[in-house]
Short mmCIF file of C-alpha atoms and ligand atoms in Angstrom, two decimals:
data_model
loop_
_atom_site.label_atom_id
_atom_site.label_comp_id
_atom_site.label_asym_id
_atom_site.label_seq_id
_atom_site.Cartn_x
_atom_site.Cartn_y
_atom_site.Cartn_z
CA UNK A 1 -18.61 9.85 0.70
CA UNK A 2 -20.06 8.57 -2.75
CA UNK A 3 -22.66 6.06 -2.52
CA UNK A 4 -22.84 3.01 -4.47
CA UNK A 5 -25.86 1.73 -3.89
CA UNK A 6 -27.16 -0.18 -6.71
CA UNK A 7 -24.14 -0.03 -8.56
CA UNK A 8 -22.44 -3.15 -10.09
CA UNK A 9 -18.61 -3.37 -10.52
CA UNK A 10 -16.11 -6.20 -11.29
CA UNK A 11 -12.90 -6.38 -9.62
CA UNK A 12 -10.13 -7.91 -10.83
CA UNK A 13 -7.04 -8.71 -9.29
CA UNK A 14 -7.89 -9.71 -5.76
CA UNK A 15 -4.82 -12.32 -4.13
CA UNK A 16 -5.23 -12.13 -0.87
CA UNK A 17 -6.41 -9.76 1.91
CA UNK A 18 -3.55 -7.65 1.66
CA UNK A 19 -4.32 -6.94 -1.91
CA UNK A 20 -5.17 -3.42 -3.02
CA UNK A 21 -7.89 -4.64 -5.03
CA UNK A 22 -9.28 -6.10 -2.20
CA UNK A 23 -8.98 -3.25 -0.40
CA UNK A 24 -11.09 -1.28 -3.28
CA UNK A 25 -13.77 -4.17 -3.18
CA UNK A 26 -14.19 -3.64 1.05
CA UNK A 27 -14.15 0.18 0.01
CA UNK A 28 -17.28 0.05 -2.31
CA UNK A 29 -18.70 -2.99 -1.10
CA UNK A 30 -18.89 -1.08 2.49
CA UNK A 31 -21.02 2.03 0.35
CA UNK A 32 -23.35 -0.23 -1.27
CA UNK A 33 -22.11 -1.70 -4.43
CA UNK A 34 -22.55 -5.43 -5.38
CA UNK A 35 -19.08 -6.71 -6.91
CA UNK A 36 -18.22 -9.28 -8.62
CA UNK A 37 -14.59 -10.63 -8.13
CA UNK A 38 -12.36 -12.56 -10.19
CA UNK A 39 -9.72 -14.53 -9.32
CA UNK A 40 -6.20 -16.42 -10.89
CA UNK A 41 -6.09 -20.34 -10.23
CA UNK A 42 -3.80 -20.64 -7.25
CA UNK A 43 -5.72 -17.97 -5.19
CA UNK A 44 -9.45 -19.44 -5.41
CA UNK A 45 -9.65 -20.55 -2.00
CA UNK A 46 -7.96 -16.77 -0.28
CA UNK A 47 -10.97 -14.96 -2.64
CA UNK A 48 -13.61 -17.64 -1.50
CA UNK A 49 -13.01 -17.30 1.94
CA UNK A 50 -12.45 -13.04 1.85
CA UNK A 51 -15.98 -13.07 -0.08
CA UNK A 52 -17.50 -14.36 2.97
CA UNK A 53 -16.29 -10.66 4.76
CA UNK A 54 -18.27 -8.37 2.45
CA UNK A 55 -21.88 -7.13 3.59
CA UNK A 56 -23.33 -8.15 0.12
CA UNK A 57 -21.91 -11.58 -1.24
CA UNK A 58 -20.10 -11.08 -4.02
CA UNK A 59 -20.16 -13.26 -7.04
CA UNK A 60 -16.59 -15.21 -7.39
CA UNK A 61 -15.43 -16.20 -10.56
CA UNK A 62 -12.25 -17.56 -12.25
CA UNK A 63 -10.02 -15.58 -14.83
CA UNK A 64 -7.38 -15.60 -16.06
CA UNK A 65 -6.71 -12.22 -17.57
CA UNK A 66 -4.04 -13.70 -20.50
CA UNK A 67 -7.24 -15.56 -21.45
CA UNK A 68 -9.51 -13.86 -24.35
CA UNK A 69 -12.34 -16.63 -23.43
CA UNK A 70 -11.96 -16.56 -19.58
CA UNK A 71 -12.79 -12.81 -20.05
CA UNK A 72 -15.36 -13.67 -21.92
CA UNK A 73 -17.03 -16.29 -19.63
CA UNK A 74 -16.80 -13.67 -16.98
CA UNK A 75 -18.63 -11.04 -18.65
CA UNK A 76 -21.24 -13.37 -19.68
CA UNK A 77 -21.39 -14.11 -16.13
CA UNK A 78 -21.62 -10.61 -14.85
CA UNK A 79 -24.30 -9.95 -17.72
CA UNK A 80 -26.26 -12.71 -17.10
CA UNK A 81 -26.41 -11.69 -13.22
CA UNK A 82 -26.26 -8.11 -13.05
CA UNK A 83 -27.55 -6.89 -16.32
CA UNK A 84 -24.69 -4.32 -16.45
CA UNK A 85 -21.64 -2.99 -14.91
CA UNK A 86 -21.20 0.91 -13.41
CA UNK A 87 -17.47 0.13 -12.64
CA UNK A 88 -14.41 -2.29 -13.12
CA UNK A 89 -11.02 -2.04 -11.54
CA UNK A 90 -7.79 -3.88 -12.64
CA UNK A 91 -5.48 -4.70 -10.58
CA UNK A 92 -3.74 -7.44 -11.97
CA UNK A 93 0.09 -7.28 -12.28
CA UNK A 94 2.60 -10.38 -12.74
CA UNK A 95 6.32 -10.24 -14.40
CA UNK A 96 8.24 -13.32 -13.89
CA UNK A 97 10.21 -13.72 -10.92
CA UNK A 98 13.32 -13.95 -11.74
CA UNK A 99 12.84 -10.49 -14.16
CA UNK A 100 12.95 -8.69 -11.00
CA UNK A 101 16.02 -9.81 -9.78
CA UNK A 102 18.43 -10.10 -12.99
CA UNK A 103 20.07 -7.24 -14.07
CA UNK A 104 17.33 -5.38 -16.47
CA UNK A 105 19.85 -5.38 -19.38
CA UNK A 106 18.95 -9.44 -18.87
CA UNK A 107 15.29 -8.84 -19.08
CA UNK A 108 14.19 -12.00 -21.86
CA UNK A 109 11.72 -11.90 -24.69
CA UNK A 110 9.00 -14.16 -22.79
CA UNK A 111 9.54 -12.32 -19.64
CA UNK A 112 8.73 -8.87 -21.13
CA UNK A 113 5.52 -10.41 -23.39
CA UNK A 114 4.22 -12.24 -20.21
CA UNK A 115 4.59 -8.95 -17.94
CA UNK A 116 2.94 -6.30 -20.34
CA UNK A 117 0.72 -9.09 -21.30
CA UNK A 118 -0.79 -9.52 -17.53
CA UNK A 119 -0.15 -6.04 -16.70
CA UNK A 120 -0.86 -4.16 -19.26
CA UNK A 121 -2.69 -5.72 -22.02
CA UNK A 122 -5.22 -7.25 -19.82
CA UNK A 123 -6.91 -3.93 -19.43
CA UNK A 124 -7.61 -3.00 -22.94
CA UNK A 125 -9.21 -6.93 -22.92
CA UNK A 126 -11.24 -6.00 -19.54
CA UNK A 127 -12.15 -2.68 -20.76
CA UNK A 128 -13.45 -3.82 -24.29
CA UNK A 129 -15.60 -6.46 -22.44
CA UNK A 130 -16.87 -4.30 -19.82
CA UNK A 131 -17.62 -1.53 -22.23
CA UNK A 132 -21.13 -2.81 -23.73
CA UNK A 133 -22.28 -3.35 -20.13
CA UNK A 134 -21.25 0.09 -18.99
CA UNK A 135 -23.67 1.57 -21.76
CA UNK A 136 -26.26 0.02 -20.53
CA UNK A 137 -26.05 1.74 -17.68
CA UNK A 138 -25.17 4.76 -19.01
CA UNK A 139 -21.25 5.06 -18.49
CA UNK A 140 -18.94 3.89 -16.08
CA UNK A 141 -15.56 3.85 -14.50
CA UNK A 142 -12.47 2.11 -15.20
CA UNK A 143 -9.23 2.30 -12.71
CA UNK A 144 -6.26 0.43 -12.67
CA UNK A 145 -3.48 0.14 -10.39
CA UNK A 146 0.51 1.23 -11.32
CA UNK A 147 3.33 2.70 -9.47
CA UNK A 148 5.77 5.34 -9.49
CA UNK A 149 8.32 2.60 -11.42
CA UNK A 150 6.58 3.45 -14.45
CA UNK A 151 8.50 7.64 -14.35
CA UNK A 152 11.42 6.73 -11.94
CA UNK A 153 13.63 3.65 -11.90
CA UNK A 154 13.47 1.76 -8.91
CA UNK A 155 15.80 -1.40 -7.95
CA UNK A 156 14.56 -4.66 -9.43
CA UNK A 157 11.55 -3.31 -10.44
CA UNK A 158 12.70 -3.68 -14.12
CA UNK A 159 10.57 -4.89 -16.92
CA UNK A 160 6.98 -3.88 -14.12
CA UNK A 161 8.01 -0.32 -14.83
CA UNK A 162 8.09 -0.74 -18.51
CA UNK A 163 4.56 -2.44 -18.10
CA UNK A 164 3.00 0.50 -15.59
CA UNK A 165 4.81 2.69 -18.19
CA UNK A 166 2.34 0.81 -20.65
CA UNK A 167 -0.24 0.64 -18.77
CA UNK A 168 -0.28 4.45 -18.02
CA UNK A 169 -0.13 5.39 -22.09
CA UNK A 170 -2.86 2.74 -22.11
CA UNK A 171 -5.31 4.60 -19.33
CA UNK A 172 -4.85 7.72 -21.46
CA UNK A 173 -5.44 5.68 -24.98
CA UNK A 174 -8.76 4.15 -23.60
CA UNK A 175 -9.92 7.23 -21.84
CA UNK A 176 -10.19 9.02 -24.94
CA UNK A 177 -11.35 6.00 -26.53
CA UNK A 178 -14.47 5.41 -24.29
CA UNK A 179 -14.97 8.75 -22.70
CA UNK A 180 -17.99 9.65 -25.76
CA UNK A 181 -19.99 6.70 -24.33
CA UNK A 182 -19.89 8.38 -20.47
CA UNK A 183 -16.85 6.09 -19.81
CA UNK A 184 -13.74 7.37 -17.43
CA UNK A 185 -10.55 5.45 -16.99
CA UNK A 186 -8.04 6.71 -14.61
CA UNK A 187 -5.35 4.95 -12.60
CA UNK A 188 -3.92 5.00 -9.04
CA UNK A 189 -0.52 5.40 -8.55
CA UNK A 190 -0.22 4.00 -5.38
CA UNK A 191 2.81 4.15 -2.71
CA UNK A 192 4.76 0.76 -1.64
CA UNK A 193 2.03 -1.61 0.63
CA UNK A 194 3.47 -4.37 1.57
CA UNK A 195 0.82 -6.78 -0.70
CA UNK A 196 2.15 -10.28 -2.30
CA UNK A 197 3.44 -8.49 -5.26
CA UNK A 198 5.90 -7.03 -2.74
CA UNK A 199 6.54 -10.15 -0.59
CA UNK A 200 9.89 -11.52 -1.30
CA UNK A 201 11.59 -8.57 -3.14
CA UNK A 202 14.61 -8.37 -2.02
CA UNK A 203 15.24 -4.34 -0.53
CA UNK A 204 11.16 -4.16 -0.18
CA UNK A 205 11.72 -3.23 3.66
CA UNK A 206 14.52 -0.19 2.65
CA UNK A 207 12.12 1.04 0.05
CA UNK A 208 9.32 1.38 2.96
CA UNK A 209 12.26 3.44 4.87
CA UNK A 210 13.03 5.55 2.36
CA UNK A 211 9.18 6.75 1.12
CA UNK A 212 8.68 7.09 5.29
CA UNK A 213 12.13 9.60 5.69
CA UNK A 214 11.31 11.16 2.26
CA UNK A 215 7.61 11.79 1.76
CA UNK A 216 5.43 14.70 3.15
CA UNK A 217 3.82 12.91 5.44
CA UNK A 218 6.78 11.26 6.47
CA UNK A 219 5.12 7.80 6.41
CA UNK A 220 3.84 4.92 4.45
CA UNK A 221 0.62 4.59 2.89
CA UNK A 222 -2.07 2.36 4.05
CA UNK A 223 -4.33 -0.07 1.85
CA UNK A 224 -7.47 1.70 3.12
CA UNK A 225 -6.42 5.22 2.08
CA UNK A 226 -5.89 3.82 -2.15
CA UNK A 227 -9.36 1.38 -1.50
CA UNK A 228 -11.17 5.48 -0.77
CA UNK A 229 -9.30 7.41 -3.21
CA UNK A 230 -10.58 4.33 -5.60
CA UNK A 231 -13.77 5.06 -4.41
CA UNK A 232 -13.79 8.58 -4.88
CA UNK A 233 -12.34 7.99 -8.82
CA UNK A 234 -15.13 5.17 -9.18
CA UNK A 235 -18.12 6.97 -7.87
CA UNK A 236 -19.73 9.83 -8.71
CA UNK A 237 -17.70 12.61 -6.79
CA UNK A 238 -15.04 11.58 -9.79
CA UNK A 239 -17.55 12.17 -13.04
CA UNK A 240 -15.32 15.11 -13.80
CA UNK A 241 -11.92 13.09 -14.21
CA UNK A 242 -10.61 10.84 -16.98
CA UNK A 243 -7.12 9.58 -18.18
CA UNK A 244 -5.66 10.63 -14.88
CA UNK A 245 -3.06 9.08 -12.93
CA UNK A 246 -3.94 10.08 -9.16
CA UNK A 247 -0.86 9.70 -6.98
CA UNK A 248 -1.57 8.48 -3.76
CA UNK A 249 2.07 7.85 -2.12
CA UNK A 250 1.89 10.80 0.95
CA UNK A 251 3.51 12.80 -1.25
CA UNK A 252 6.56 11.02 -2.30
CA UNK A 253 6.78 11.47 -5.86
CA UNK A 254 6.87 15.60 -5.23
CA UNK A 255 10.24 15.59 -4.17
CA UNK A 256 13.68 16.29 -5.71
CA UNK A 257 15.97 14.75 -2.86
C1 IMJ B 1 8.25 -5.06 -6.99
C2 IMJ B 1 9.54 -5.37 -7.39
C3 IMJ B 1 10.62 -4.52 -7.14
C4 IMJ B 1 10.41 -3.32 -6.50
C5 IMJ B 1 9.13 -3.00 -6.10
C6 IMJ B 1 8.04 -3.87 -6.34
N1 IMJ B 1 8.63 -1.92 -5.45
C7 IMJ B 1 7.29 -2.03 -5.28
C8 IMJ B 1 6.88 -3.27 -5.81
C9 IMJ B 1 9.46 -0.78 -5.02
C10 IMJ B 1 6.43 -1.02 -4.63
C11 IMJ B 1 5.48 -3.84 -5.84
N2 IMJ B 1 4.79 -3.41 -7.10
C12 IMJ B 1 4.41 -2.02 -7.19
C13 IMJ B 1 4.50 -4.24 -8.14
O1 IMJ B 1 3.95 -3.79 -9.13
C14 IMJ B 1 4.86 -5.67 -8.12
C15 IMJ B 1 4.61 -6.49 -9.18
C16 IMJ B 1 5.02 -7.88 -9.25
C17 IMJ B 1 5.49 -8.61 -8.18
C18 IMJ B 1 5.87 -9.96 -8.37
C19 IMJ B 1 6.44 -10.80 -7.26
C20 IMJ B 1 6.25 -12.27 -7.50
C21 IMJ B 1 6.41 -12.68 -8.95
N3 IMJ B 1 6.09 -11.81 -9.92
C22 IMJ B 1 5.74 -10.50 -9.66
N4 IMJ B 1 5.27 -9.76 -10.69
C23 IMJ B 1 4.91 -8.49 -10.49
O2 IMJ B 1 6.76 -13.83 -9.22
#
Protein backbone atom coordinates (compact mmCIF):
# COMPACT_ATOMS: atom_id res chain seq x y z
CA UNK A 1 0.00 0.00 0.00
CA UNK A 2 1.05 3.79 -0.41
CA UNK A 3 4.35 4.64 0.80
CA UNK A 4 5.19 7.50 2.87
CA UNK A 5 8.51 7.65 2.93
CA UNK A 6 9.77 11.05 3.31
CA UNK A 7 6.58 12.46 3.89
CA UNK A 8 5.82 14.80 6.88
CA UNK A 9 2.31 14.93 8.50
CA UNK A 10 0.88 16.38 11.77
CA UNK A 11 -1.63 14.59 13.67
CA UNK A 12 -3.87 15.99 15.79
CA UNK A 13 -6.08 14.54 18.16
CA UNK A 14 -4.21 11.63 19.65
CA UNK A 15 -5.74 10.70 23.61
CA UNK A 16 -4.75 7.62 24.17
CA UNK A 17 -3.92 4.32 22.38
CA UNK A 18 -7.33 3.60 21.61
CA UNK A 19 -7.63 6.78 19.72
CA UNK A 20 -8.34 6.73 16.00
CA UNK A 21 -5.85 9.26 15.42
CA UNK A 22 -3.48 7.21 16.91
CA UNK A 23 -4.38 4.55 15.03
CA UNK A 24 -3.75 6.78 11.67
CA UNK A 25 -0.27 7.88 13.14
CA UNK A 26 0.81 3.77 13.66
CA UNK A 27 -0.79 3.47 10.06
CA UNK A 28 1.62 5.97 8.28
CA UNK A 29 4.25 5.97 10.70
CA UNK A 30 4.49 1.98 9.93
CA UNK A 31 4.88 3.15 5.77
CA UNK A 32 7.47 5.62 6.37
CA UNK A 33 6.19 8.97 7.29
CA UNK A 34 7.71 11.14 10.12
CA UNK A 35 4.69 12.70 12.21
CA UNK A 36 4.45 15.08 14.34
CA UNK A 37 1.73 14.75 17.12
CA UNK A 38 -0.06 17.13 19.13
CA UNK A 39 -1.58 16.74 22.16
CA UNK A 40 -4.45 18.54 24.80
CA UNK A 41 -3.03 19.21 28.45
CA UNK A 42 -4.38 16.30 30.45
CA UNK A 43 -3.14 13.65 27.90
CA UNK A 44 0.73 14.67 27.62
CA UNK A 45 2.02 11.86 29.44
CA UNK A 46 -0.49 8.84 27.28
CA UNK A 47 1.11 10.72 23.86
CA UNK A 48 4.70 10.77 25.44
CA UNK A 49 4.76 7.37 26.32
CA UNK A 50 2.72 6.00 22.80
CA UNK A 51 5.55 8.13 20.88
CA UNK A 52 8.03 5.82 22.22
CA UNK A 53 6.00 2.80 19.96
CA UNK A 54 6.50 4.39 16.54
CA UNK A 55 9.60 3.22 14.31
CA UNK A 56 10.55 6.94 13.67
CA UNK A 57 10.18 9.24 16.87
CA UNK A 58 7.77 11.52 16.41
CA UNK A 59 7.96 15.09 17.47
CA UNK A 60 5.32 15.76 20.51
CA UNK A 61 3.95 18.96 20.98
CA UNK A 62 1.18 20.73 22.99
CA UNK A 63 -2.10 22.29 21.45
CA UNK A 64 -4.76 23.22 22.21
CA UNK A 65 -6.88 23.45 19.11
CA UNK A 66 -9.41 26.46 20.68
CA UNK A 67 -6.04 28.25 20.76
CA UNK A 68 -5.18 30.61 17.57
CA UNK A 69 -1.42 30.92 19.10
CA UNK A 70 -0.98 27.24 20.24
CA UNK A 71 -1.66 26.51 16.50
CA UNK A 72 0.59 28.78 15.71
CA UNK A 73 3.52 27.64 17.95
CA UNK A 74 2.95 24.26 16.48
CA UNK A 75 3.33 25.12 12.98
CA UNK A 76 6.32 27.09 13.69
CA UNK A 77 7.47 24.02 15.24
CA UNK A 78 6.71 21.67 12.44
CA UNK A 79 8.31 24.38 10.00
CA UNK A 80 11.21 24.89 11.80
CA UNK A 81 11.80 20.92 11.90
CA UNK A 82 10.43 19.55 8.88
CA UNK A 83 10.48 22.33 6.40
CA UNK A 84 6.94 21.35 5.27
CA UNK A 85 4.01 19.19 5.76
CA UNK A 86 2.54 16.45 2.93
CA UNK A 87 -0.41 15.66 5.33
CA UNK A 88 -2.45 16.64 8.54
CA UNK A 89 -5.29 14.78 10.12
CA UNK A 90 -7.81 16.15 12.73
CA UNK A 91 -9.19 14.28 14.93
CA UNK A 92 -10.10 16.34 17.65
CA UNK A 93 -13.72 16.24 18.97
CA UNK A 94 -15.00 17.49 22.56
CA UNK A 95 -18.79 18.68 23.49
CA UNK A 96 -19.34 19.06 27.09
CA UNK A 97 -20.37 16.22 29.03
CA UNK A 98 -23.29 16.80 30.27
CA UNK A 99 -24.59 17.96 26.40
CA UNK A 100 -24.66 14.39 25.72
CA UNK A 101 -26.81 13.34 28.27
CA UNK A 102 -29.57 16.24 28.62
CA UNK A 103 -32.31 16.16 26.49
CA UNK A 104 -30.98 18.03 23.11
CA UNK A 105 -33.89 20.55 23.33
CA UNK A 106 -31.53 21.50 26.66
CA UNK A 107 -28.45 21.81 24.60
CA UNK A 108 -26.91 25.58 26.16
CA UNK A 109 -25.29 28.42 24.31
CA UNK A 110 -21.61 27.62 25.71
CA UNK A 111 -22.09 24.00 25.17
CA UNK A 112 -22.88 24.32 21.43
CA UNK A 113 -19.89 27.24 20.87
CA UNK A 114 -17.39 24.98 22.80
CA UNK A 115 -18.41 21.72 20.70
CA UNK A 116 -18.35 23.24 17.06
CA UNK A 117 -15.54 25.26 18.34
CA UNK A 118 -13.23 22.00 19.14
CA UNK A 119 -14.86 20.01 16.58
CA UNK A 120 -15.42 21.85 13.96
CA UNK A 121 -13.78 25.12 13.83
CA UNK A 122 -10.47 23.78 14.75
CA UNK A 123 -10.03 22.46 11.27
CA UNK A 124 -10.45 25.51 9.23
CA UNK A 125 -7.61 26.94 12.02
CA UNK A 126 -5.38 23.64 11.31
CA UNK A 127 -5.97 23.75 7.71
CA UNK A 128 -5.13 27.56 7.23
CA UNK A 129 -1.85 26.89 9.17
CA UNK A 130 -0.91 23.83 7.48
CA UNK A 131 -1.71 25.23 4.11
CA UNK A 132 1.63 27.37 3.41
CA UNK A 133 3.62 24.27 4.39
CA UNK A 134 1.71 21.97 2.11
CA UNK A 135 2.81 24.29 -0.91
CA UNK A 136 5.97 23.87 -0.26
CA UNK A 137 5.77 20.61 -0.91
CA UNK A 138 3.62 20.77 -3.56
CA UNK A 139 0.05 19.84 -2.10
CA UNK A 140 -1.13 17.77 0.51
CA UNK A 141 -3.86 16.01 2.33
CA UNK A 142 -6.21 16.97 4.91
CA UNK A 143 -8.70 14.28 6.72
CA UNK A 144 -10.74 14.61 9.56
CA UNK A 145 -12.69 12.32 11.56
CA UNK A 146 -16.91 12.48 11.96
CA UNK A 147 -19.61 10.00 12.31
CA UNK A 148 -22.78 8.93 10.98
CA UNK A 149 -24.53 11.43 13.88
CA UNK A 150 -23.88 14.15 11.61
CA UNK A 151 -27.09 12.49 8.75
CA UNK A 152 -28.92 10.28 11.37
CA UNK A 153 -29.84 11.07 14.96
CA UNK A 154 -28.40 8.90 17.37
CA UNK A 155 -29.20 8.85 21.33
CA UNK A 156 -27.22 11.43 23.28
CA UNK A 157 -25.17 12.19 20.61
CA UNK A 158 -26.87 15.67 20.40
CA UNK A 159 -25.09 18.88 19.83
CA UNK A 160 -21.59 16.24 18.26
CA UNK A 161 -23.93 15.63 15.38
CA UNK A 162 -24.63 19.21 14.77
CA UNK A 163 -20.72 19.71 14.95
CA UNK A 164 -19.82 16.51 12.44
CA UNK A 165 -22.79 18.06 10.54
CA UNK A 166 -20.39 21.22 10.52
CA UNK A 167 -17.58 19.74 10.15
CA UNK A 168 -18.74 17.77 7.00
CA UNK A 169 -20.07 21.26 5.13
CA UNK A 170 -16.65 22.41 6.35
CA UNK A 171 -14.48 19.39 4.49
CA UNK A 172 -16.46 20.31 1.37
CA UNK A 173 -15.94 24.35 1.96
CA UNK A 174 -12.08 23.85 2.34
CA UNK A 175 -11.75 21.28 -0.34
CA UNK A 176 -12.79 23.62 -2.86
CA UNK A 177 -11.00 26.21 -1.12
CA UNK A 178 -7.47 24.58 -1.25
CA UNK A 179 -7.86 22.02 -3.94
CA UNK A 180 -6.07 24.86 -6.78
CA UNK A 181 -2.91 24.67 -4.62
CA UNK A 182 -2.78 20.48 -4.99
CA UNK A 183 -4.60 20.36 -1.59
CA UNK A 184 -7.39 17.42 -0.81
CA UNK A 185 -9.52 17.37 2.28
CA UNK A 186 -11.75 14.50 2.83
CA UNK A 187 -13.16 12.96 6.00
CA UNK A 188 -13.73 9.47 7.50
CA UNK A 189 -16.86 8.58 8.65
CA UNK A 190 -15.97 6.04 10.85
CA UNK A 191 -18.23 3.22 12.67
CA UNK A 192 -18.57 3.17 16.71
CA UNK A 193 -14.77 2.07 18.30
CA UNK A 194 -14.91 1.97 21.55
CA UNK A 195 -12.11 5.14 21.98
CA UNK A 196 -12.43 7.69 25.13
CA UNK A 197 -14.86 9.77 23.28
CA UNK A 198 -17.08 6.70 23.68
CA UNK A 199 -16.12 5.66 27.25
CA UNK A 200 -18.83 6.49 29.60
CA UNK A 201 -21.81 7.08 27.21
CA UNK A 202 -24.40 5.70 28.55
CA UNK A 203 -26.08 2.90 25.69
CA UNK A 204 -22.36 2.88 23.99
CA UNK A 205 -22.39 -1.09 24.44
CA UNK A 206 -26.22 -1.40 22.64
CA UNK A 207 -25.02 0.85 19.89
CA UNK A 208 -21.98 -1.76 19.25
CA UNK A 209 -24.99 -4.49 19.16
CA UNK A 210 -26.96 -2.90 16.94
CA UNK A 211 -24.14 -1.80 14.01
CA UNK A 212 -22.93 -5.79 14.64
CA UNK A 213 -26.88 -7.30 13.95
CA UNK A 214 -27.40 -4.53 11.32
CA UNK A 215 -24.36 -3.94 9.14
CA UNK A 216 -23.11 -6.03 6.10
CA UNK A 217 -20.53 -7.44 7.64
CA UNK A 218 -22.42 -8.11 10.56
CA UNK A 219 -19.70 -6.76 12.90
CA UNK A 220 -17.93 -3.85 14.37
CA UNK A 221 -15.20 -1.99 12.93
CA UNK A 222 -11.72 -2.10 14.11
CA UNK A 223 -9.26 0.97 14.73
CA UNK A 224 -6.76 -0.54 12.26
CA UNK A 225 -9.19 -0.82 9.33
CA UNK A 226 -10.06 3.57 9.61
CA UNK A 227 -5.90 4.07 10.52
CA UNK A 228 -5.55 2.18 6.41
CA UNK A 229 -8.44 3.66 4.81
CA UNK A 230 -6.70 7.04 6.34
CA UNK A 231 -3.79 5.97 4.74
CA UNK A 232 -5.12 5.24 1.53
CA UNK A 233 -7.06 9.01 1.56
CA UNK A 234 -3.60 10.53 2.80
CA UNK A 235 -1.24 8.96 0.38
CA UNK A 236 -0.96 8.95 -3.00
CA UNK A 237 -3.39 6.04 -4.08
CA UNK A 238 -6.08 8.96 -2.93
CA UNK A 239 -4.69 12.04 -5.34
CA UNK A 240 -7.92 11.58 -7.22
CA UNK A 241 -10.39 12.34 -4.20
CA UNK A 242 -11.37 15.57 -2.46
CA UNK A 243 -14.35 16.81 -0.28
CA UNK A 244 -15.36 13.24 0.29
CA UNK A 245 -16.77 11.69 3.22
CA UNK A 246 -15.53 7.89 3.01
CA UNK A 247 -17.74 5.70 5.19
CA UNK A 248 -15.99 3.15 6.84
CA UNK A 249 -18.74 1.50 9.30
CA UNK A 250 -18.97 -2.35 7.48
CA UNK A 251 -21.61 -1.10 5.79
CA UNK A 252 -23.99 0.22 8.29
CA UNK A 253 -25.10 3.39 7.02
CA UNK A 254 -26.51 1.42 3.61
CA UNK A 255 -29.36 0.13 5.27
CA UNK A 256 -33.06 1.05 5.62
CA UNK A 257 -34.00 -1.32 8.67
C1 LIG B 1 -20.82 9.82 21.75
C2 LIG B 1 -21.97 10.19 22.43
C3 LIG B 1 -23.20 9.58 22.19
C4 LIG B 1 -23.31 8.59 21.23
C5 LIG B 1 -22.16 8.23 20.54
C6 LIG B 1 -20.91 8.83 20.80
N1 LIG B 1 -21.95 7.30 19.57
C7 LIG B 1 -20.66 7.29 19.18
C8 LIG B 1 -19.96 8.24 19.95
C9 LIG B 1 -23.02 6.44 19.03
C10 LIG B 1 -20.09 6.42 18.13
C11 LIG B 1 -18.49 8.58 19.88
N2 LIG B 1 -18.28 9.68 18.88
C12 LIG B 1 -18.44 9.33 17.50
C13 LIG B 1 -17.94 10.96 19.21
O1 LIG B 1 -17.80 11.79 18.33
C14 LIG B 1 -17.75 11.38 20.61
C15 LIG B 1 -17.46 12.67 20.94
C16 LIG B 1 -17.36 13.17 22.30
C17 LIG B 1 -17.30 12.36 23.42
C18 LIG B 1 -17.21 12.96 24.69
C19 LIG B 1 -17.20 12.15 25.96
C20 LIG B 1 -16.56 12.88 27.11
C21 LIG B 1 -16.86 14.36 27.14
N3 LIG B 1 -17.09 15.01 25.98
C22 LIG B 1 -17.17 14.37 24.77
N4 LIG B 1 -17.22 15.13 23.66
C23 LIG B 1 -17.30 14.54 22.45
O2 LIG B 1 -16.83 14.97 28.21
Amino acid sequence: MTDFTGKYGLVVGVANKRSLAWAIAQATASRGARLALTYQGRFEEHVNELSQGLSQPPLVLPCDVSSDDEIAAVFARVEQEFGGLDFLVHGAAFAPRDELSSPFANTTREGFRVALDISAYSLIALTRGAIPLMEKRGGGSVLTLSYLGSQRVFPNYNVMGVAKAALEATVRYLAADVGPRNIRVNAISAGPVKTLAAAGISGFSSILTVYRERAPLRRNIESSEVGEAAAFLLGDAGRGISGEVLMVDAGFHIMGM
